[in-house]
Amino acid sequence: MISTTLIVPGLRGSGPDHWQTWFEHRIGNAVRVEQSNWCEPVLEVWAGNVRRAIDRAKGPIWMVGHSFGCLAAMTAVLDRGDRIAGALLVAPADPDRFTPNGLRDNNESTTFAPSILRLLPDRQVGFPSVLIASQNDPWLGLMSAAYLADRWGSRLLNIGNAGHINVDSGHGPWPQGLAIFRELQVGQGALPLGSLADPKAHRRFSNLRTRRLAPFDWRNYIERGR
C-alpha cells in the first residue's frame, strides 16, 4: 500500500543541514509541510497547513515532527486520526512558551496570555507514536516531555544530552533517528491503524525494538510508554 510521510518542521523551518531534510531525501514519498511564515508560529495557522497536507496525501500517513512542528502536527490530527499510521515526535517545543498568537514574549504573564497547551490533544491519540526527548533540551524539560508522552499515549525515548536535537546540537545526518522511525513503521507493519496500547501491536513493537537497533539499546532510554 502506498503511504506518505509528512515532514513537519518547527520554528524557522529545517534548513538543508537539518536531520529532517536528511530524512526527506531518504524516505520514499516524503512531503514537507510548508508554512507561509516560518518565523510566526501560530498554532491554528500551522495546524491548518498540516491538515491540508493530510487531506492531499495518499494512503496511510506517517508524521515526522520537530519542535513546534510536533505541536502543529498533533493539533492537526485531532480530527484526522483515522488517516495517521504513526508519528515520530522529536524534541517537541514547550507549549507554555507559545500563546495562540505565536511565540510568547519573555515578559508576558500566562494570566493574560494563556499557553497553547489547552489547544493540544488531551487524550491518547489512537495511533502509534514515539516521542524522542533530550535531557538538556532548552525548549522542553524532560519531565514536561514525559507529561506530553503520557498525555498522548506515546512511547518516551530519552536519548541523553542531545540539546534540541537539531543542527546546533550536531543532528544533521541522523541515522539513529531514521532507525527509530523505521522501527516504528515495522512495529506497526500490516496491523490496522490503532494505538500501541492494543495488545497485539504492543507485543509486536516490543519484540522488534531491541533486535533491530543494535548497538542502540531501547531498554536504556525508554522512561515510560504504553
PDB file of C-alpha atoms in Angstrom:
ATOM      1  CA  MET A   1       0.000   0.000   0.000  1.00  0.00           C
ATOM      2  CA  ILE A   2       1.238   3.482  -0.840  1.00  0.00           C
ATOM      3  CA  SER A   3       1.885   5.627   2.208  1.00  0.00           C
ATOM      4  CA  THR A   4       3.018   9.224   2.691  1.00  0.00           C
ATOM      5  CA  THR A   5       5.451  10.627   5.237  1.00  0.00           C
ATOM      6  CA  LEU A   6       4.789  14.223   6.209  1.00  0.00           C
ATOM      7  CA  ILE A   7       7.873  16.104   7.423  1.00  0.00           C
ATOM      8  CA  VAL A   8       6.697  18.842   9.805  1.00  0.00           C
ATOM      9  CA  PRO A   9       9.490  21.305  10.745  1.00  0.00           C
ATOM     10  CA  GLY A  10       9.414  23.729  13.649  1.00  0.00           C
ATOM     11  CA  LEU A  11      10.197  27.412  14.134  1.00  0.00           C
ATOM     12  CA  ARG A  12      12.290  28.843  11.277  1.00  0.00           C
ATOM     13  CA  GLY A  13      11.929  25.616   9.315  1.00  0.00           C
ATOM     14  CA  SER A  14      14.532  22.923   8.831  1.00  0.00           C
ATOM     15  CA  GLY A  15      17.434  24.005   6.638  1.00  0.00           C
ATOM     16  CA  PRO A  16      19.495  21.892   4.233  1.00  0.00           C
ATOM     17  CA  ASP A  17      21.714  20.556   7.033  1.00  0.00           C
ATOM     18  CA  HIS A  18      18.895  19.571   9.383  1.00  0.00           C
ATOM     19  CA  TRP A  19      18.108  15.905  10.036  1.00  0.00           C
ATOM     20  CA  GLN A  20      14.544  16.405   8.758  1.00  0.00           C
ATOM     21  CA  THR A  21      15.931  17.392   5.358  1.00  0.00           C
ATOM     22  CA  TRP A  22      18.250  14.388   5.523  1.00  0.00           C
ATOM     23  CA  PHE A  23      15.204  12.185   6.302  1.00  0.00           C
ATOM     24  CA  GLU A  24      13.269  13.740   3.440  1.00  0.00           C
ATOM     25  CA  HIS A  25      15.875  12.565   0.917  1.00  0.00           C
ATOM     26  CA  ARG A  26      15.870   9.019   2.286  1.00  0.00           C
ATOM     27  CA  ILE A  27      12.207   8.265   2.832  1.00  0.00           C
ATOM     28  CA  GLY A  28      10.101   7.356  -0.154  1.00  0.00           C
ATOM     29  CA  ASN A  29       7.066   9.568  -0.820  1.00  0.00           C
ATOM     30  CA  ALA A  30       8.096  12.125   1.806  1.00  0.00           C
ATOM     31  CA  VAL A  31       6.407  15.538   1.678  1.00  0.00           C
ATOM     32  CA  ARG A  32       7.480  18.614   3.619  1.00  0.00           C
ATOM     33  CA  VAL A  33       4.651  20.626   5.146  1.00  0.00           C
ATOM     34  CA  GLU A  34       5.306  24.256   4.251  1.00  0.00           C
ATOM     35  CA  GLN A  35       4.300  27.265   6.346  1.00  0.00           C
ATOM     36  CA  SER A  36       3.672  30.755   4.988  1.00  0.00           C
ATOM     37  CA  ASN A  37       5.872  32.310   7.667  1.00  0.00           C
ATOM     38  CA  TRP A  38       8.399  30.112   9.451  1.00  0.00           C
ATOM     39  CA  CYS A  39       9.098  32.871  11.999  1.00  0.00           C
ATOM     40  CA  GLU A  40       5.490  33.235  13.176  1.00  0.00           C
ATOM     41  CA  PRO A  41       4.472  30.001  14.916  1.00  0.00           C
ATOM     42  CA  VAL A  42       0.711  30.494  15.176  1.00  0.00           C
ATOM     43  CA  LEU A  43      -0.733  27.120  16.101  1.00  0.00           C
ATOM     44  CA  GLU A  44      -4.060  27.487  14.302  1.00  0.00           C
ATOM     45  CA  VAL A  45      -2.354  28.519  11.061  1.00  0.00           C
ATOM     46  CA  TRP A  46       0.360  25.868  11.207  1.00  0.00           C
ATOM     47  CA  ALA A  47      -2.041  23.078  12.160  1.00  0.00           C
ATOM     48  CA  GLY A  48      -4.327  24.141   9.306  1.00  0.00           C
ATOM     49  CA  ASN A  49      -1.484  23.675   6.829  1.00  0.00           C
ATOM     50  CA  VAL A  50      -0.758  20.247   8.281  1.00  0.00           C
ATOM     51  CA  ARG A  51      -4.437  19.303   7.898  1.00  0.00           C
ATOM     52  CA  ARG A  52      -4.416  20.353   4.260  1.00  0.00           C
ATOM     53  CA  ALA A  53      -1.275  18.287   3.677  1.00  0.00           C
ATOM     54  CA  ILE A  54      -3.006  15.293   5.266  1.00  0.00           C
ATOM     55  CA  ASP A  55      -6.039  15.769   3.034  1.00  0.00           C
ATOM     56  CA  ARG A  56      -3.831  15.869  -0.087  1.00  0.00           C
ATOM     57  CA  ALA A  57      -1.686  12.880   0.876  1.00  0.00           C
ATOM     58  CA  LYS A  58      -2.155   9.374  -0.467  1.00  0.00           C
ATOM     59  CA  GLY A  59      -2.663   6.327   1.699  1.00  0.00           C
ATOM     60  CA  PRO A  60      -1.808   5.979   5.387  1.00  0.00           C
ATOM     61  CA  ILE A  61       0.262   8.865   6.685  1.00  0.00           C
ATOM     62  CA  TRP A  62       3.384   8.868   8.837  1.00  0.00           C
ATOM     63  CA  MET A  63       4.218  12.082  10.665  1.00  0.00           C
ATOM     64  CA  VAL A  64       7.784  13.215  11.458  1.00  0.00           C
ATOM     65  CA  GLY A  65       7.662  16.373  13.539  1.00  0.00           C
ATOM     66  CA  HIS A  66      10.293  18.508  15.231  1.00  0.00           C
ATOM     67  CA  SER A  67       9.903  21.218  17.892  1.00  0.00           C
ATOM     68  CA  PHE A  68       6.822  23.414  17.275  1.00  0.00           C
ATOM     69  CA  GLY A  69       6.078  21.196  14.288  1.00  0.00           C
ATOM     70  CA  CYS A  70       5.201  18.408  16.744  1.00  0.00           C
ATOM     71  CA  LEU A  71       2.583  20.629  18.358  1.00  0.00           C
ATOM     72  CA  ALA A  72       1.131  21.638  14.991  1.00  0.00           C
ATOM     73  CA  ALA A  73       1.046  18.024  13.830  1.00  0.00           C
ATOM     74  CA  MET A  74      -0.653  16.720  16.952  1.00  0.00           C
ATOM     75  CA  THR A  75      -3.228  19.510  16.829  1.00  0.00           C
ATOM     76  CA  ALA A  76      -3.969  18.746  13.192  1.00  0.00           C
ATOM     77  CA  VAL A  77      -4.696  15.086  13.824  1.00  0.00           C
ATOM     78  CA  LEU A  78      -7.437  15.794  16.353  1.00  0.00           C
ATOM     79  CA  ASP A  79      -9.948  15.280  13.546  1.00  0.00           C
ATOM     80  CA  ARG A  80      -7.729  13.361  11.113  1.00  0.00           C
ATOM     81  CA  GLY A  81      -6.579  10.486  13.319  1.00  0.00           C
ATOM     82  CA  ASP A  82      -8.063   7.836  11.065  1.00  0.00           C
ATOM     83  CA  ARG A  83      -5.543   8.800   8.365  1.00  0.00           C
ATOM     84  CA  ILE A  84      -2.446   8.504  10.568  1.00  0.00           C
ATOM     85  CA  ALA A  85      -0.377   5.311  10.677  1.00  0.00           C
ATOM     86  CA  GLY A  86       2.104   6.623  13.252  1.00  0.00           C
ATOM     87  CA  ALA A  87       4.146   9.626  14.369  1.00  0.00           C
ATOM     88  CA  LEU A  88       7.734  10.353  15.320  1.00  0.00           C
ATOM     89  CA  LEU A  89       7.776  13.427  17.567  1.00  0.00           C
ATOM     90  CA  VAL A  90      11.272  14.785  18.118  1.00  0.00           C
ATOM     91  CA  ALA A  91      12.061  17.404  20.775  1.00  0.00           C
ATOM     92  CA  PRO A  92       8.603  18.997  20.991  1.00  0.00           C
ATOM     93  CA  ALA A  93       8.634  22.651  21.961  1.00  0.00           C
ATOM     94  CA  ASP A  94       7.168  23.626  25.328  1.00  0.00           C
ATOM     95  CA  PRO A  95       3.521  24.669  24.773  1.00  0.00           C
ATOM     96  CA  ASP A  96       3.854  27.197  27.596  1.00  0.00           C
ATOM     97  CA  ARG A  97       6.339  29.173  25.518  1.00  0.00           C
ATOM     98  CA  PHE A  98       3.626  29.967  22.986  1.00  0.00           C
ATOM     99  CA  THR A  99       0.299  31.766  23.030  1.00  0.00           C
ATOM    100  CA  PRO A 100      -2.400  31.364  20.371  1.00  0.00           C
ATOM    101  CA  ASN A 101      -0.803  34.375  18.648  1.00  0.00           C
ATOM    102  CA  GLY A 102       2.723  32.974  18.491  1.00  0.00           C
ATOM    103  CA  LEU A 103       5.939  32.876  20.494  1.00  0.00           C
ATOM    104  CA  ARG A 104       5.482  34.272  23.978  1.00  0.00           C
ATOM    105  CA  ASP A 105       7.315  37.424  24.991  1.00  0.00           C
ATOM    106  CA  ASN A 106       9.555  36.715  27.967  1.00  0.00           C
ATOM    107  CA  ASN A 107       7.684  39.378  29.936  1.00  0.00           C
ATOM    108  CA  GLU A 108       4.196  38.060  29.146  1.00  0.00           C
ATOM    109  CA  SER A 109       2.214  36.611  32.017  1.00  0.00           C
ATOM    110  CA  THR A 110       0.345  33.344  31.487  1.00  0.00           C
ATOM    111  CA  THR A 111      -2.588  35.027  33.205  1.00  0.00           C
ATOM    112  CA  PHE A 112      -3.122  37.433  30.318  1.00  0.00           C
ATOM    113  CA  ALA A 113      -1.627  35.335  27.526  1.00  0.00           C
ATOM    114  CA  PRO A 114      -2.607  31.685  28.063  1.00  0.00           C
ATOM    115  CA  SER A 115      -0.419  28.966  26.610  1.00  0.00           C
ATOM    116  CA  ILE A 116      -1.495  26.721  23.769  1.00  0.00           C
ATOM    117  CA  LEU A 117      -1.468  23.601  25.950  1.00  0.00           C
ATOM    118  CA  ARG A 118      -5.259  23.674  26.183  1.00  0.00           C
ATOM    119  CA  LEU A 119      -5.450  23.536  22.375  1.00  0.00           C
ATOM    120  CA  LEU A 120      -3.409  20.330  22.127  1.00  0.00           C
ATOM    121  CA  PRO A 121      -4.878  16.816  22.327  1.00  0.00           C
ATOM    122  CA  ASP A 122      -5.656  15.895  25.932  1.00  0.00           C
ATOM    123  CA  ARG A 123      -6.110  12.188  25.296  1.00  0.00           C
ATOM    124  CA  GLN A 124      -4.326   9.258  23.718  1.00  0.00           C
ATOM    125  CA  VAL A 125      -4.330   9.899  20.016  1.00  0.00           C
ATOM    126  CA  GLY A 126      -5.187   6.392  18.832  1.00  0.00           C
ATOM    127  CA  PHE A 127      -2.141   5.650  16.659  1.00  0.00           C
ATOM    128  CA  PRO A 128       1.431   4.574  17.480  1.00  0.00           C
ATOM    129  CA  SER A 129       3.797   7.390  18.346  1.00  0.00           C
ATOM    130  CA  VAL A 130       7.293   7.776  19.737  1.00  0.00           C
ATOM    131  CA  LEU A 131       8.348  10.989  21.459  1.00  0.00           C
ATOM    132  CA  ILE A 132      12.118  11.486  21.468  1.00  0.00           C
ATOM    133  CA  ALA A 133      13.387  13.825  24.181  1.00  0.00           C
ATOM    134  CA  SER A 134      16.700  15.156  25.441  1.00  0.00           C
ATOM    135  CA  GLN A 135      17.856  15.731  28.998  1.00  0.00           C
ATOM    136  CA  ASN A 136      19.232  19.191  28.220  1.00  0.00           C
ATOM    137  CA  ASP A 137      16.768  20.461  25.635  1.00  0.00           C
ATOM    138  CA  PRO A 138      16.468  24.248  26.118  1.00  0.00           C
ATOM    139  CA  TRP A 139      12.969  24.170  24.609  1.00  0.00           C
ATOM    140  CA  LEU A 140      11.405  21.488  26.807  1.00  0.00           C
ATOM    141  CA  GLY A 141      12.364  19.887  30.112  1.00  0.00           C
ATOM    142  CA  LEU A 142      12.458  16.106  30.307  1.00  0.00           C
ATOM    143  CA  MET A 143       9.615  15.935  32.827  1.00  0.00           C
ATOM    144  CA  SER A 144       7.449  18.067  30.548  1.00  0.00           C
ATOM    145  CA  ALA A 145       8.307  15.755  27.656  1.00  0.00           C
ATOM    146  CA  ALA A 146       7.258  12.810  29.817  1.00  0.00           C
ATOM    147  CA  TYR A 147       3.982  14.579  30.559  1.00  0.00           C
ATOM    148  CA  LEU A 148       3.220  15.082  26.856  1.00  0.00           C
ATOM    149  CA  ALA A 149       4.129  11.473  26.075  1.00  0.00           C
ATOM    150  CA  ASP A 150       1.829  10.221  28.802  1.00  0.00           C
ATOM    151  CA  ARG A 151      -0.950  12.567  27.715  1.00  0.00           C
ATOM    152  CA  TRP A 152      -0.818  11.342  24.110  1.00  0.00           C
ATOM    153  CA  GLY A 153      -0.040   7.680  24.814  1.00  0.00           C
ATOM    154  CA  SER A 154       3.394   7.955  23.166  1.00  0.00           C
ATOM    155  CA  ARG A 155       6.496   5.949  23.977  1.00  0.00           C
ATOM    156  CA  LEU A 156       9.027   8.272  25.563  1.00  0.00           C
ATOM    157  CA  LEU A 157      12.599   7.862  24.378  1.00  0.00           C
ATOM    158  CA  ASN A 158      15.246   9.812  26.307  1.00  0.00           C
ATOM    159  CA  ILE A 159      18.447   9.988  24.244  1.00  0.00           C
ATOM    160  CA  GLY A 160      20.510  11.811  26.842  1.00  0.00           C
ATOM    161  CA  ASN A 161      22.220  15.172  26.468  1.00  0.00           C
ATOM    162  CA  ALA A 162      21.273  15.914  22.874  1.00  0.00           C
ATOM    163  CA  GLY A 163      20.181  19.542  23.114  1.00  0.00           C
ATOM    164  CA  HIS A 164      17.225  20.438  20.923  1.00  0.00           C
ATOM    165  CA  ILE A 165      18.101  17.591  18.548  1.00  0.00           C
ATOM    166  CA  ASN A 166      18.844  19.975  15.712  1.00  0.00           C
ATOM    167  CA  VAL A 167      21.831  21.146  13.680  1.00  0.00           C
ATOM    168  CA  ASP A 168      23.203  23.181  16.585  1.00  0.00           C
ATOM    169  CA  SER A 169      23.370  20.028  18.702  1.00  0.00           C
ATOM    170  CA  GLY A 170      25.021  18.007  15.934  1.00  0.00           C
ATOM    171  CA  HIS A 171      21.949  16.387  14.428  1.00  0.00           C
ATOM    172  CA  GLY A 172      22.365  16.836  10.702  1.00  0.00           C
ATOM    173  CA  PRO A 173      22.525  13.336   9.229  1.00  0.00           C
ATOM    174  CA  TRP A 174      20.897  11.247  11.969  1.00  0.00           C
ATOM    175  CA  PRO A 175      20.995   7.502  11.225  1.00  0.00           C
ATOM    176  CA  GLN A 176      19.890   6.640  14.757  1.00  0.00           C
ATOM    177  CA  GLY A 177      16.739   8.711  14.376  1.00  0.00           C
ATOM    178  CA  LEU A 178      15.968   7.173  10.993  1.00  0.00           C
ATOM    179  CA  ALA A 179      16.428   3.701  12.504  1.00  0.00           C
ATOM    180  CA  ILE A 180      13.914   4.561  15.229  1.00  0.00           C
ATOM    181  CA  PHE A 181      11.437   5.767  12.611  1.00  0.00           C
ATOM    182  CA  ARG A 182      11.898   2.588  10.570  1.00  0.00           C
ATOM    183  CA  GLU A 183      11.391   0.549  13.710  1.00  0.00           C
ATOM    184  CA  LEU A 184       8.142   2.347  14.402  1.00  0.00           C
ATOM    185  CA  GLN A 185       6.978   1.506  10.886  1.00  0.00           C
ATOM    186  CA  VAL A 186       8.000  -2.134  11.164  1.00  0.00           C
ATOM    187  CA  GLY A 187       6.309  -2.398  14.543  1.00  0.00           C
ATOM    188  CA  GLN A 188       3.052  -1.204  13.032  1.00  0.00           C
ATOM    189  CA  GLY A 189       3.526  -3.406   9.962  1.00  0.00           C
ATOM    190  CA  ALA A 190       0.320  -4.651   8.396  1.00  0.00           C
ATOM    191  CA  LEU A 191      -1.741  -4.180  11.554  1.00  0.00           C
ATOM    192  CA  PRO A 192      -4.829  -1.994  11.311  1.00  0.00           C
ATOM    193  CA  LEU A 193      -4.309   1.616  12.281  1.00  0.00           C
ATOM    194  CA  GLY A 194      -4.562   1.894  16.033  1.00  0.00           C
ATOM    195  CA  SER A 195      -2.842   2.585  19.300  1.00  0.00           C
ATOM    196  CA  LEU A 196       0.253   0.832  20.603  1.00  0.00           C
ATOM    197  CA  ALA A 197      -1.912   0.235  23.656  1.00  0.00           C
ATOM    198  CA  ASP A 198      -3.542  -2.533  21.610  1.00  0.00           C
ATOM    199  CA  PRO A 199      -2.011  -5.782  22.997  1.00  0.00           C
ATOM    200  CA  LYS A 200      -1.115  -7.207  19.577  1.00  0.00           C
ATOM    201  CA  ALA A 201       0.522  -4.000  18.362  1.00  0.00           C
ATOM    202  CA  HIS A 202       2.296  -3.560  21.677  1.00  0.00           C
ATOM    203  CA  ARG A 203       3.684  -7.090  21.606  1.00  0.00           C
ATOM    204  CA  ARG A 204       4.871  -6.850  18.016  1.00  0.00           C
ATOM    205  CA  PHE A 205       6.562  -3.483  18.555  1.00  0.00           C
ATOM    206  CA  SER A 206       8.218  -4.664  21.787  1.00  0.00           C
ATOM    207  CA  ASN A 207       9.592  -7.804  20.149  1.00  0.00           C
ATOM    208  CA  LEU A 208      11.274  -5.811  17.406  1.00  0.00           C
ATOM    209  CA  ARG A 209      12.605  -2.789  19.194  1.00  0.00           C
ATOM    210  CA  THR A 210      15.752  -4.296  20.739  1.00  0.00           C
ATOM    211  CA  ARG A 211      16.551  -6.724  17.964  1.00  0.00           C
ATOM    212  CA  ARG A 212      16.855  -4.325  15.043  1.00  0.00           C
ATOM    213  CA  LEU A 213      18.524  -1.282  16.576  1.00  0.00           C
ATOM    214  CA  ALA A 214      21.732  -2.783  17.960  1.00  0.00           C
ATOM    215  CA  PRO A 215      24.021  -1.379  19.220  1.00  0.00           C
ATOM    216  CA  PHE A 216      21.440   1.260  20.235  1.00  0.00           C
ATOM    217  CA  ASP A 217      19.506  -0.272  23.131  1.00  0.00           C
ATOM    218  CA  TRP A 218      15.970   0.996  23.630  1.00  0.00           C
ATOM    219  CA  ARG A 219      15.828  -0.513  27.127  1.00  0.00           C
ATOM    220  CA  ASN A 220      18.321   2.069  28.405  1.00  0.00           C
ATOM    221  CA  TYR A 221      16.295   5.005  27.148  1.00  0.00           C
ATOM    222  CA  ILE A 222      12.573   4.316  27.334  1.00  0.00           C
ATOM    223  CA  GLU A 223      11.422   6.021  30.507  1.00  0.00           C
ATOM    224  CA  ARG A 224       7.753   5.292  30.143  1.00  0.00           C
ATOM    225  CA  GLY A 225       5.300   4.276  27.476  1.00  0.00           C
ATOM    226  CA  ARG A 226       2.285   2.159  26.731  1.00  0.00           C
TER     227      ARG A 226
END
